[in-house]
mmCIF file of C-alpha atoms in Angstrom:
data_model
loop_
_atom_site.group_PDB
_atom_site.id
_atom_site.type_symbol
_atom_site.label_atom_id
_atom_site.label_comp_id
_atom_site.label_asym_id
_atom_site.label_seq_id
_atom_site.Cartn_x
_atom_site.Cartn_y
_atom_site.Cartn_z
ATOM 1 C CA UNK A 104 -75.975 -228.291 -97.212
ATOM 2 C CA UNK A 105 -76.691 -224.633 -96.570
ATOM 3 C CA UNK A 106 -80.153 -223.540 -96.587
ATOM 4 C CA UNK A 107 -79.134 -221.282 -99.427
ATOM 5 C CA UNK A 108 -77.957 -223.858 -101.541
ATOM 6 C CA UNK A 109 -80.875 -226.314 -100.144
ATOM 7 C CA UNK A 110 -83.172 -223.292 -101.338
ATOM 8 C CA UNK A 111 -81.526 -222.158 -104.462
ATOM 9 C CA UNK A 112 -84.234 -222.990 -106.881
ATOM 10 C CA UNK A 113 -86.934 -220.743 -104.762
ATOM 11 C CA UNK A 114 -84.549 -218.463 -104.518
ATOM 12 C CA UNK A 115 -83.627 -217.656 -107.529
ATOM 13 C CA UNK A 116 -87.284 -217.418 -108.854
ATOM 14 C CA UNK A 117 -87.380 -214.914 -106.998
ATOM 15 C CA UNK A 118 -84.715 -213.022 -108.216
ATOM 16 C CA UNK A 119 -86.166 -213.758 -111.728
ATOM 17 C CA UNK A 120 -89.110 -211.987 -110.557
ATOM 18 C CA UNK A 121 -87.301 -208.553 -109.145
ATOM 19 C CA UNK A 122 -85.420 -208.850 -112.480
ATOM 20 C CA UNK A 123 -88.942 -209.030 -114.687
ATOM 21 C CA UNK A 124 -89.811 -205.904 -112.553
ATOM 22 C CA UNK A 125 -86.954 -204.161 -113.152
ATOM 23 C CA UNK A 126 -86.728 -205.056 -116.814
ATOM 24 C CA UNK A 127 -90.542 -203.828 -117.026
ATOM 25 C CA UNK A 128 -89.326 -200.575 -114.796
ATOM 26 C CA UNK A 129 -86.718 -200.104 -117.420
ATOM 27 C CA UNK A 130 -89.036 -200.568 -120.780
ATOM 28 C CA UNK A 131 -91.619 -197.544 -118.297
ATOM 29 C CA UNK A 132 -89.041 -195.170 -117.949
ATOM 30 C CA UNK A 133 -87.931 -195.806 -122.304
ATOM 31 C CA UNK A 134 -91.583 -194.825 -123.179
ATOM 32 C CA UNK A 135 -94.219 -192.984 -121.986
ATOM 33 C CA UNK A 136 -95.926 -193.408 -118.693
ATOM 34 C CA UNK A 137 -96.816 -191.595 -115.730
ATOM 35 C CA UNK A 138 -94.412 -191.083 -112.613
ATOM 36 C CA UNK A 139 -96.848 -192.432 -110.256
ATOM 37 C CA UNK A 140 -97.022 -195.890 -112.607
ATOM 38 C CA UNK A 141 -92.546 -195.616 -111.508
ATOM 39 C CA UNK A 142 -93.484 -195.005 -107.921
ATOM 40 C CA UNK A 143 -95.606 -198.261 -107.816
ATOM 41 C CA UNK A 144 -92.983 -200.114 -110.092
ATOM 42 C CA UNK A 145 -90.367 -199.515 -107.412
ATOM 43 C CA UNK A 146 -92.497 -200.223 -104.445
ATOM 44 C CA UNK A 147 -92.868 -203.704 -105.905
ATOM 45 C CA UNK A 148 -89.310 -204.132 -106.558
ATOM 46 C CA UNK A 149 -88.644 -203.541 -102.871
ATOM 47 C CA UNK A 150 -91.557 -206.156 -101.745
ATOM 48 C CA UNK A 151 -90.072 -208.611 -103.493
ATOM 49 C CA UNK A 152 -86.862 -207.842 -102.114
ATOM 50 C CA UNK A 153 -87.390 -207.390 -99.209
ATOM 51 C CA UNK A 154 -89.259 -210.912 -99.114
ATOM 52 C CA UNK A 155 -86.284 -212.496 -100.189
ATOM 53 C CA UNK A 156 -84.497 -211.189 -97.726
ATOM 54 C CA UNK A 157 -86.467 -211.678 -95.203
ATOM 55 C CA UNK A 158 -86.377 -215.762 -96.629
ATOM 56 C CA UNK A 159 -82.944 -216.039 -96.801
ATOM 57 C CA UNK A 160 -82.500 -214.599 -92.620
ATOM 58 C CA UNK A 161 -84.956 -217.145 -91.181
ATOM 59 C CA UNK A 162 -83.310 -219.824 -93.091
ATOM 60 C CA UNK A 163 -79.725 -218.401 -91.782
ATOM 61 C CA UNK A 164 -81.264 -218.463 -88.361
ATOM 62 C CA UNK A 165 -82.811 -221.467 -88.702
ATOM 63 C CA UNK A 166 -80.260 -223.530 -90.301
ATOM 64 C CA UNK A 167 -77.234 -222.200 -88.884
ATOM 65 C CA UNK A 168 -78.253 -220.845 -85.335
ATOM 66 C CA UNK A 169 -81.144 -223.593 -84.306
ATOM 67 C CA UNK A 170 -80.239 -226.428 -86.210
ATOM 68 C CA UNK A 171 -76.461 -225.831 -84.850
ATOM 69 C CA UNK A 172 -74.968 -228.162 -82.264
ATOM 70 C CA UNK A 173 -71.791 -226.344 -81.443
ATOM 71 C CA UNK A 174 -72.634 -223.501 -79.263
ATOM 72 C CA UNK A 175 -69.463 -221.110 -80.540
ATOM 73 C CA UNK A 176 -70.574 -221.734 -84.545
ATOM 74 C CA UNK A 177 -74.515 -220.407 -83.392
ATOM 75 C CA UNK A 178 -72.870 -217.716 -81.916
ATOM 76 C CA UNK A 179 -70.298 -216.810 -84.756
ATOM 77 C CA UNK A 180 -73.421 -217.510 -87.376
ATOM 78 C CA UNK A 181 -75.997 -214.985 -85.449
ATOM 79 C CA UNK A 182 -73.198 -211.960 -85.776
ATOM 80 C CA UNK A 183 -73.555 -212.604 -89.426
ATOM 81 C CA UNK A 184 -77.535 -211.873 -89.325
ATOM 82 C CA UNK A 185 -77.451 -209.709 -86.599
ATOM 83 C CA UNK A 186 -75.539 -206.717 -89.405
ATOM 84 C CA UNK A 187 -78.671 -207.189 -91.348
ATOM 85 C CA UNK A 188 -81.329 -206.950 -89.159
ATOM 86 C CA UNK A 189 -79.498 -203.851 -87.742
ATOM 87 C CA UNK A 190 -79.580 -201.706 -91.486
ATOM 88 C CA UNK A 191 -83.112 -202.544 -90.891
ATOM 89 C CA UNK A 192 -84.033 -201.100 -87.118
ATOM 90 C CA UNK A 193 -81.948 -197.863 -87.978
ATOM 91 C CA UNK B 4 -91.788 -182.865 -118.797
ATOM 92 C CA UNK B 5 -91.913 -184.921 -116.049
ATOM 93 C CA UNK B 6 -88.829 -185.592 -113.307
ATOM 94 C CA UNK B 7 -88.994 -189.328 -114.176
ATOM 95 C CA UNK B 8 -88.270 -188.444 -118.286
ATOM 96 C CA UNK B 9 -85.609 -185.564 -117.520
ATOM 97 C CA UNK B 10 -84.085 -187.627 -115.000
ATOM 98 C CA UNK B 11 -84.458 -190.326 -117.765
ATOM 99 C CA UNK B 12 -80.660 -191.399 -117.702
ATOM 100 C CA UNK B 13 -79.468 -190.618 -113.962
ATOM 101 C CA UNK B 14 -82.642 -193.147 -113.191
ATOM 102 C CA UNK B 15 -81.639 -195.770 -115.930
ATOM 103 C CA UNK B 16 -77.990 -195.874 -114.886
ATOM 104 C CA UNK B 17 -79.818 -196.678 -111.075
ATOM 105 C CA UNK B 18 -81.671 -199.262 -112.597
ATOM 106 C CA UNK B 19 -78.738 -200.873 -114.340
ATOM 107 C CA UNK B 20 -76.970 -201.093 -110.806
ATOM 108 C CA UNK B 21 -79.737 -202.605 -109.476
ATOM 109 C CA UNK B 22 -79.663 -205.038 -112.430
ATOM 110 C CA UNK B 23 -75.643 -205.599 -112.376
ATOM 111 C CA UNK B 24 -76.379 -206.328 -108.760
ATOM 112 C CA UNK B 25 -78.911 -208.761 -109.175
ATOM 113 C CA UNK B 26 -77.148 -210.822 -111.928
ATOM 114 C CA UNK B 27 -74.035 -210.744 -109.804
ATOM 115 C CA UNK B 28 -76.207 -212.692 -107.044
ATOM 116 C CA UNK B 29 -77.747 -214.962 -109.408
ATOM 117 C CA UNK B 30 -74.372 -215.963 -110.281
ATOM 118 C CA UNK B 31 -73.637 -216.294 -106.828
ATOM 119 C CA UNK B 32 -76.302 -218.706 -105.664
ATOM 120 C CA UNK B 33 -75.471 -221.065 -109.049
ATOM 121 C CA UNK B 34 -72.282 -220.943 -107.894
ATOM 122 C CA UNK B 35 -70.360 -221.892 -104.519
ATOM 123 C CA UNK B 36 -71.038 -219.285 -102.079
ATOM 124 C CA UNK B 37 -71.433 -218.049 -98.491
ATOM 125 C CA UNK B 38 -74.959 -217.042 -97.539
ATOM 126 C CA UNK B 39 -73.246 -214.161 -95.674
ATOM 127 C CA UNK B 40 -72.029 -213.065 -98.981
ATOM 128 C CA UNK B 41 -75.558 -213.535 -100.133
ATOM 129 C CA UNK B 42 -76.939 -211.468 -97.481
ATOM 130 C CA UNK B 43 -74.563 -208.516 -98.304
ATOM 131 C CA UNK B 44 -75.800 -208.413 -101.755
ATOM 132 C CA UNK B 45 -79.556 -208.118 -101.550
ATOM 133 C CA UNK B 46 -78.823 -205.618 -98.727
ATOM 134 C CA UNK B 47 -76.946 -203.527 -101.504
ATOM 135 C CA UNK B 48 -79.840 -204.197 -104.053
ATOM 136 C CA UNK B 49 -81.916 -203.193 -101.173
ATOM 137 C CA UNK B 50 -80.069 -200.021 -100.683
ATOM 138 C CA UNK B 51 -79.989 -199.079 -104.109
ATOM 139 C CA UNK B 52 -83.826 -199.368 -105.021
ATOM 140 C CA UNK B 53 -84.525 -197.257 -101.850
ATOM 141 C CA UNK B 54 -81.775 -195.032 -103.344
ATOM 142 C CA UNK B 55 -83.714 -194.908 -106.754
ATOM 143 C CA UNK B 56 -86.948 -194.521 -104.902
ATOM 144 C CA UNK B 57 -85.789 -191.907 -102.636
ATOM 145 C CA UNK B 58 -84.886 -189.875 -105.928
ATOM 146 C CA UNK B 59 -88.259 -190.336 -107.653
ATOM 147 C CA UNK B 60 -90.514 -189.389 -104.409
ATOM 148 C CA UNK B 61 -88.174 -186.277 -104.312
ATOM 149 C CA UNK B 62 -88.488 -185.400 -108.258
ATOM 150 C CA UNK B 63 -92.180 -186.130 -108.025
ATOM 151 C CA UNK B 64 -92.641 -183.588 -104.697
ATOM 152 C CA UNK B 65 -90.323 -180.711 -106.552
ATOM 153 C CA UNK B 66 -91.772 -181.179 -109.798
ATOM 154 C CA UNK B 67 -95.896 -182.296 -109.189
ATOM 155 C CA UNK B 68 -96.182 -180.365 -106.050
ATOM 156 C CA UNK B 69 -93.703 -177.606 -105.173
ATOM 157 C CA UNK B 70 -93.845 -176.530 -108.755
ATOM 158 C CA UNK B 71 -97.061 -176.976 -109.747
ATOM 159 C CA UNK B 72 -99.138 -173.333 -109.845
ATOM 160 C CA UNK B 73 -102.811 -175.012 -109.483
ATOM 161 C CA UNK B 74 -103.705 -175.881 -105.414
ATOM 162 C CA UNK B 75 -106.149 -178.364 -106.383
ATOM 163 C CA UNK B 76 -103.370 -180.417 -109.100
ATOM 164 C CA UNK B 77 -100.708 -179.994 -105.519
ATOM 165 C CA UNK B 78 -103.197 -182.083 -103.470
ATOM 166 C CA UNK B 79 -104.169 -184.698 -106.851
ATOM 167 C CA UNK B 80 -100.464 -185.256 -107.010
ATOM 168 C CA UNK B 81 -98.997 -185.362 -103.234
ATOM 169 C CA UNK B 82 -102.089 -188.475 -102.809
ATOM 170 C CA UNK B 83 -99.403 -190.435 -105.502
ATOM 171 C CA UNK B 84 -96.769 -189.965 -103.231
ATOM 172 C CA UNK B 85 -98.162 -190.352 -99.782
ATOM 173 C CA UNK B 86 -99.225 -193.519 -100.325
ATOM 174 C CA UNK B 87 -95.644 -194.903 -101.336
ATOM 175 C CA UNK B 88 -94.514 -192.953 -98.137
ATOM 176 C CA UNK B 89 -96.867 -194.538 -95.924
ATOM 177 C CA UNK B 90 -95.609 -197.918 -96.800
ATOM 178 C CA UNK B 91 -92.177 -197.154 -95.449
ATOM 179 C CA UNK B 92 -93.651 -195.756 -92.099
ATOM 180 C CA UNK B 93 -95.620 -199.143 -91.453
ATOM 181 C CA UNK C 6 -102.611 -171.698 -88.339
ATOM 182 C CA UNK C 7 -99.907 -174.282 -88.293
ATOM 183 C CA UNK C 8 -101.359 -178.452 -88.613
ATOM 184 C CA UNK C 9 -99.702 -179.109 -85.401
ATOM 185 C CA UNK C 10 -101.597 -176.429 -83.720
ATOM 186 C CA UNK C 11 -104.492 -177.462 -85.269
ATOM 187 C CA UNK C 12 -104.633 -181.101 -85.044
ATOM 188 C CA UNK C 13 -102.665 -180.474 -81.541
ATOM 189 C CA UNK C 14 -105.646 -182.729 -79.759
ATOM 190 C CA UNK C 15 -105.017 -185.681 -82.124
ATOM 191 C CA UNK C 16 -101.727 -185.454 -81.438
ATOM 192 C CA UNK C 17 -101.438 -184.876 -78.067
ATOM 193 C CA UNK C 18 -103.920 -188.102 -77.979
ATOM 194 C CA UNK C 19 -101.652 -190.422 -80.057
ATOM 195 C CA UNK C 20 -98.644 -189.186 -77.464
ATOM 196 C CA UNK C 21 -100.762 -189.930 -74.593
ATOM 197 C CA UNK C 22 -100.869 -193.465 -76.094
ATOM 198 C CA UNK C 23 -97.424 -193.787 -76.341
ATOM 199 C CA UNK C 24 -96.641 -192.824 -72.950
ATOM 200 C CA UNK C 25 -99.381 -194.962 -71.656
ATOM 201 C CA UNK C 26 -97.774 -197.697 -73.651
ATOM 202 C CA UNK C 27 -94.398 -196.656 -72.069
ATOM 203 C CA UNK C 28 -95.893 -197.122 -68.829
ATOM 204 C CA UNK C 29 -96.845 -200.146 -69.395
ATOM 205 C CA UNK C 30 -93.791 -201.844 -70.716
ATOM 206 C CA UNK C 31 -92.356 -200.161 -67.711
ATOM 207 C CA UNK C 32 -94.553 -202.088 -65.446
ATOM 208 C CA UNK C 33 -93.225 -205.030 -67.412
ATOM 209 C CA UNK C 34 -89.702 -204.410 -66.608
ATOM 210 C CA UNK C 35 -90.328 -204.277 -63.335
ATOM 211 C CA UNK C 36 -92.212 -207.416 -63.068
ATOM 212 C CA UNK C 37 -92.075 -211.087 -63.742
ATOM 213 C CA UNK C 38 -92.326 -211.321 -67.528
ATOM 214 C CA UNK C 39 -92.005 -212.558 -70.956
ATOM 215 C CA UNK C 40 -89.310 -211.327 -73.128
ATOM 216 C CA UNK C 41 -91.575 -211.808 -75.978
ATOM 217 C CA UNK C 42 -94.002 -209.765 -74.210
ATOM 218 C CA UNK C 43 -91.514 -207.050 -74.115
ATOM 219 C CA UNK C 44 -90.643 -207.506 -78.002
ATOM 220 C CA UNK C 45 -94.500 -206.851 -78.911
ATOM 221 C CA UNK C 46 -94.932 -203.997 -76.399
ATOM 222 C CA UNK C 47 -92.198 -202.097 -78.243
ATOM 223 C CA UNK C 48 -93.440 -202.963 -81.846
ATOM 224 C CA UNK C 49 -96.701 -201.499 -80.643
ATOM 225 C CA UNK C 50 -94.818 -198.336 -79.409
ATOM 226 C CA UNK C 51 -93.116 -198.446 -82.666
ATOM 227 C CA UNK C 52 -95.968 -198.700 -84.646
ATOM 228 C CA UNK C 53 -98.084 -196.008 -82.545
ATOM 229 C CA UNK C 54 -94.733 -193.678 -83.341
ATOM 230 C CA UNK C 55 -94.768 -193.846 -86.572
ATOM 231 C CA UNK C 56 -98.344 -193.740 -86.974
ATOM 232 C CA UNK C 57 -97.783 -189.863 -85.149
ATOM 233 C CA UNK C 58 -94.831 -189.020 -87.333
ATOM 234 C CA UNK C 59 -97.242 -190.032 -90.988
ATOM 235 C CA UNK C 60 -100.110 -187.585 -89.558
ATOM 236 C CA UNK C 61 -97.568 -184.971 -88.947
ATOM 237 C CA UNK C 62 -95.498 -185.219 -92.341
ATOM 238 C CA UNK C 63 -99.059 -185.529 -93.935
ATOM 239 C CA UNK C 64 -99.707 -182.441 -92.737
ATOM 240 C CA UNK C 65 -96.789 -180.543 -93.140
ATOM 241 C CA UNK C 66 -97.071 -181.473 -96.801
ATOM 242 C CA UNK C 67 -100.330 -180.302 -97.001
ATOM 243 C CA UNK C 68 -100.379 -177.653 -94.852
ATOM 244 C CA UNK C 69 -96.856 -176.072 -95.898
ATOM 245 C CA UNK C 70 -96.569 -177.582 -99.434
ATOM 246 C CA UNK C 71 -99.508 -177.732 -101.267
ATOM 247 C CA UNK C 72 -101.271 -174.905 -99.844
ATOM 248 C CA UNK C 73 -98.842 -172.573 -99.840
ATOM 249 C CA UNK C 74 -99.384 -169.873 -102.664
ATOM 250 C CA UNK C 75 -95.341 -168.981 -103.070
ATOM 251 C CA UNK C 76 -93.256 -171.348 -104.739
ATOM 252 C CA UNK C 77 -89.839 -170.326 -102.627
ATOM 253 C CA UNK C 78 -91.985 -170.887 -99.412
ATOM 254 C CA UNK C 79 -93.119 -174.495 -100.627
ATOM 255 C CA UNK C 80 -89.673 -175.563 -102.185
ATOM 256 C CA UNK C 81 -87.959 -174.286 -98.478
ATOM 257 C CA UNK C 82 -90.917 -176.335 -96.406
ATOM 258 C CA UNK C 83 -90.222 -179.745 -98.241
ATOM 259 C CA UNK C 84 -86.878 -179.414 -97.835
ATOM 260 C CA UNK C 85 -87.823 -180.154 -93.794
ATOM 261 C CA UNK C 86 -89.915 -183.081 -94.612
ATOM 262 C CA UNK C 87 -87.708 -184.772 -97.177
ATOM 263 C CA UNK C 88 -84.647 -184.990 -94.374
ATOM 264 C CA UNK C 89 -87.256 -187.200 -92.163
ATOM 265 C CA UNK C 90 -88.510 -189.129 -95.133
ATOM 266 C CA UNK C 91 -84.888 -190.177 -95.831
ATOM 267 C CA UNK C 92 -84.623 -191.388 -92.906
ATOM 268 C CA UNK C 93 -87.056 -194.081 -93.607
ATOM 269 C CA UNK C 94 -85.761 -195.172 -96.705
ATOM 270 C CA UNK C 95 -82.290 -195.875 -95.904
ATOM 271 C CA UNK D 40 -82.412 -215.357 -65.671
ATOM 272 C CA UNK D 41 -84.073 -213.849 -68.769
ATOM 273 C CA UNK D 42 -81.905 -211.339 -70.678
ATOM 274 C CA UNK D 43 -84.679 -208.764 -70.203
ATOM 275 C CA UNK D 44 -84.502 -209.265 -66.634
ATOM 276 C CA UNK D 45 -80.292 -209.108 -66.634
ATOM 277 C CA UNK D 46 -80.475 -206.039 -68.569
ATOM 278 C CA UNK D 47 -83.122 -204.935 -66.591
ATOM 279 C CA UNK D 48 -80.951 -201.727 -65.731
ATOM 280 C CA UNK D 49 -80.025 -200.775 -69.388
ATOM 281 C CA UNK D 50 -83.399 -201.041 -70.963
ATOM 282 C CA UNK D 51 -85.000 -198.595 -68.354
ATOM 283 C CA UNK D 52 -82.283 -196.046 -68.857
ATOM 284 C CA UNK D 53 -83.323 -196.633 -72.823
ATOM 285 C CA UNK D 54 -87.182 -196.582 -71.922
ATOM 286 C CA UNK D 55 -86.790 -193.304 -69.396
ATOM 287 C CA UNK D 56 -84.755 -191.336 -72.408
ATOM 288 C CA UNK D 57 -88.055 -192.345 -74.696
ATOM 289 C CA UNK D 58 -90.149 -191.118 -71.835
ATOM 290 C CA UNK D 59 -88.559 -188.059 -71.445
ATOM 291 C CA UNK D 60 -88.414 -187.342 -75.326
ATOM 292 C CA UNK D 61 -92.239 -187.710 -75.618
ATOM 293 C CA UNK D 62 -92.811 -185.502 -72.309
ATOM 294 C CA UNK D 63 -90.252 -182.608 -74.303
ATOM 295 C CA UNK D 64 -92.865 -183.589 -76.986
ATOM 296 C CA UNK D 65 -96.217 -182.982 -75.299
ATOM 297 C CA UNK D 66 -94.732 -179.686 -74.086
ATOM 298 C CA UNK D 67 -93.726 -178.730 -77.282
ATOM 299 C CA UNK D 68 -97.220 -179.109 -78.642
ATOM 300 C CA UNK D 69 -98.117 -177.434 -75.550
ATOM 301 C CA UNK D 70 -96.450 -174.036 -76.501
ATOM 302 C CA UNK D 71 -95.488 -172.239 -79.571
ATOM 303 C CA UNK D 72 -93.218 -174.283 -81.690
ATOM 304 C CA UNK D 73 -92.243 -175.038 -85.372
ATOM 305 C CA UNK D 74 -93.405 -178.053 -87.195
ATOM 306 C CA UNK D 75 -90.134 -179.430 -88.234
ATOM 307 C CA UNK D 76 -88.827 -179.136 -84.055
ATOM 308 C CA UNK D 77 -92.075 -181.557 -83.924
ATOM 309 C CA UNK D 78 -90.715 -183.684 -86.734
ATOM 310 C CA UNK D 79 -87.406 -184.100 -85.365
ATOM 311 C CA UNK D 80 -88.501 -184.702 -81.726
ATOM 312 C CA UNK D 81 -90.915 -187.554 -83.476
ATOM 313 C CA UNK D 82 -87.755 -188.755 -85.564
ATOM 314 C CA UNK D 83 -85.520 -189.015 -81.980
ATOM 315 C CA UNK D 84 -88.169 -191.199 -80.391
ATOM 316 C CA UNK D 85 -88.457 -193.126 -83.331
ATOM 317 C CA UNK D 86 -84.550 -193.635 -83.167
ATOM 318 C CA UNK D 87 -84.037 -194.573 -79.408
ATOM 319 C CA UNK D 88 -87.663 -196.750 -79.912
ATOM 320 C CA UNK D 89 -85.235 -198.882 -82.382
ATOM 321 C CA UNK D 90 -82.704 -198.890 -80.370
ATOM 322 C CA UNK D 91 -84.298 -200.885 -77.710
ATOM 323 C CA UNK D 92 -85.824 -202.823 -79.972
ATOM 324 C CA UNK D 93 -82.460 -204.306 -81.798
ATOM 325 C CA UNK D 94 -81.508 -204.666 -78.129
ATOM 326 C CA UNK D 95 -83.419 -206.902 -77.141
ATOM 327 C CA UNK D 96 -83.847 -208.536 -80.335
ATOM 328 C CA UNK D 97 -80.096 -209.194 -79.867
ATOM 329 C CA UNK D 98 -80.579 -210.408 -76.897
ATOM 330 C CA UNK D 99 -83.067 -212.996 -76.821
ATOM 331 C CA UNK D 100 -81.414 -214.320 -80.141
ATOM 332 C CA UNK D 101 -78.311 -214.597 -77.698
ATOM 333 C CA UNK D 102 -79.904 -215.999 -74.962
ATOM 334 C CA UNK D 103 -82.975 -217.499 -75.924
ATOM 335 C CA UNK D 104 -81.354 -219.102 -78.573
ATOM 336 C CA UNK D 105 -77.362 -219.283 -79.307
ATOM 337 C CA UNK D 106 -77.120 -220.334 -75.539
ATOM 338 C CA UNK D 107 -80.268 -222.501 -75.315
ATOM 339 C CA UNK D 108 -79.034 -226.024 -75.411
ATOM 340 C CA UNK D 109 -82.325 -227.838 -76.839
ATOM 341 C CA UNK D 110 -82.489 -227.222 -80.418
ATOM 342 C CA UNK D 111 -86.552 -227.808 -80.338
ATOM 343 C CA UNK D 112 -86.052 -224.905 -77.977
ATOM 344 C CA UNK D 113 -84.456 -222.892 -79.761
ATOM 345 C CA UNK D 114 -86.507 -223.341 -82.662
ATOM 346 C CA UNK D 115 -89.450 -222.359 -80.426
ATOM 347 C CA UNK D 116 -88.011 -218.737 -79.430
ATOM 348 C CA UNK D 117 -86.757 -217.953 -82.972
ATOM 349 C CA UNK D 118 -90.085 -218.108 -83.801
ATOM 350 C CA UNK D 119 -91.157 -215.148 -80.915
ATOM 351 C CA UNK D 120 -88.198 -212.861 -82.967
ATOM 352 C CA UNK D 121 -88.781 -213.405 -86.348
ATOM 353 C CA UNK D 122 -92.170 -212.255 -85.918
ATOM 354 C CA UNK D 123 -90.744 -208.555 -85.081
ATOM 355 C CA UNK D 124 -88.112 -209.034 -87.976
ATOM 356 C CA UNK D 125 -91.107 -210.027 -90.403
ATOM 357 C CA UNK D 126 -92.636 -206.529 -89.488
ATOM 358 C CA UNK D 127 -89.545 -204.300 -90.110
ATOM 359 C CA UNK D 128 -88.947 -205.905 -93.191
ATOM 360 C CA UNK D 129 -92.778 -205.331 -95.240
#
């Protein structure tokens, strides 16, 4: 079972949680409020996503890197990651 | 008027992206998927809210600071910002 | 006075940090080591980098920005900041 | 042999290009210069600081843990990486 199927329920709370946020940034920007009250809105929207993405790598590492027997899959499965981590360290 | 209210409906057609995009994943994980596939989408969600941030930080520096007449309100309002800033330079 | 000639000490003490940090990982290299040695001597590196690069935008924005009485002088010194700050949020 | 020790060569080329940015640096702060030269000489470091970085986060991933046979091994030295991930992705 992949870890993102294994995981599904923590995953998608949260994804229901960036979607409150962004549902809450959407009701700010429809009414009054203060740009820095935005700033902070969005800064929390990118927390939470980047802690889901940072969940969903190690369980790609872990479940199909460490946990895989066949040394050509681990390698095949890390070039998948590897794009990600990349977008990150530019 | 403040950037985030003139720039009302470029920032709320953002937001719905980011929305769009995060439904679209939510179907995906109820669904059968690869986590590659689920990787490529929160690093598009992630692109766009740094996109939507990138736009506020430079509304809020035109508007608050390069515009603003009074010295003492430029300094008030850059604090908002340099904190935000300061989280991406961790 | 520009903030780089000004705070040119605290500067020129955060480089000498990062090039005695540069040393050092240099030693490393050329000795019997530990990869994940090598891994945390660049993160601190990293972090001491950007750590230079916040004082410096800080000041530029405060220096160039929000103390600068003309409005066409401001709006022309964010415009070097905001290329850097993009960088970050990409 | 370690993958820090194979590509022994390679990283010191990367490390003397950092060394030789930050001594361009320290002479820049040294003499007349403009802010934004400081900002971009900052913003190169940063750059080629990454650089290394991914490289040898790609390469203990590759050998450290695609190519480890063990998987309680390989568990062990994702666990030195993900660390470094963890801290580009706050």
């Amino acid at each position: 079972m992949s870890h993102t199927v294994r995981d599904k329920k923590m995953l998608l709370t949260r994804l229901k949680k960036i979607q409150g946020q962004s549902t809450a940034l959407e009701k700010m920007l429809n009414s009054d409020h203060e740009c820095a009250d935005v700033l902070q809105q969005l800064a929390a929207i990118r927390g939470a996503v980047n802690g889901m993405m940072m969940q969903v790598i190690e369980g790609h590492l872990t479940d199909h890197v460490v946990k895989e027997p066949e040394e050509a899959q681990r390698e095949a499965d890390l070039g998948v990651v590897l794009q990600v981590i990349k977008s990150y360290l530019k």
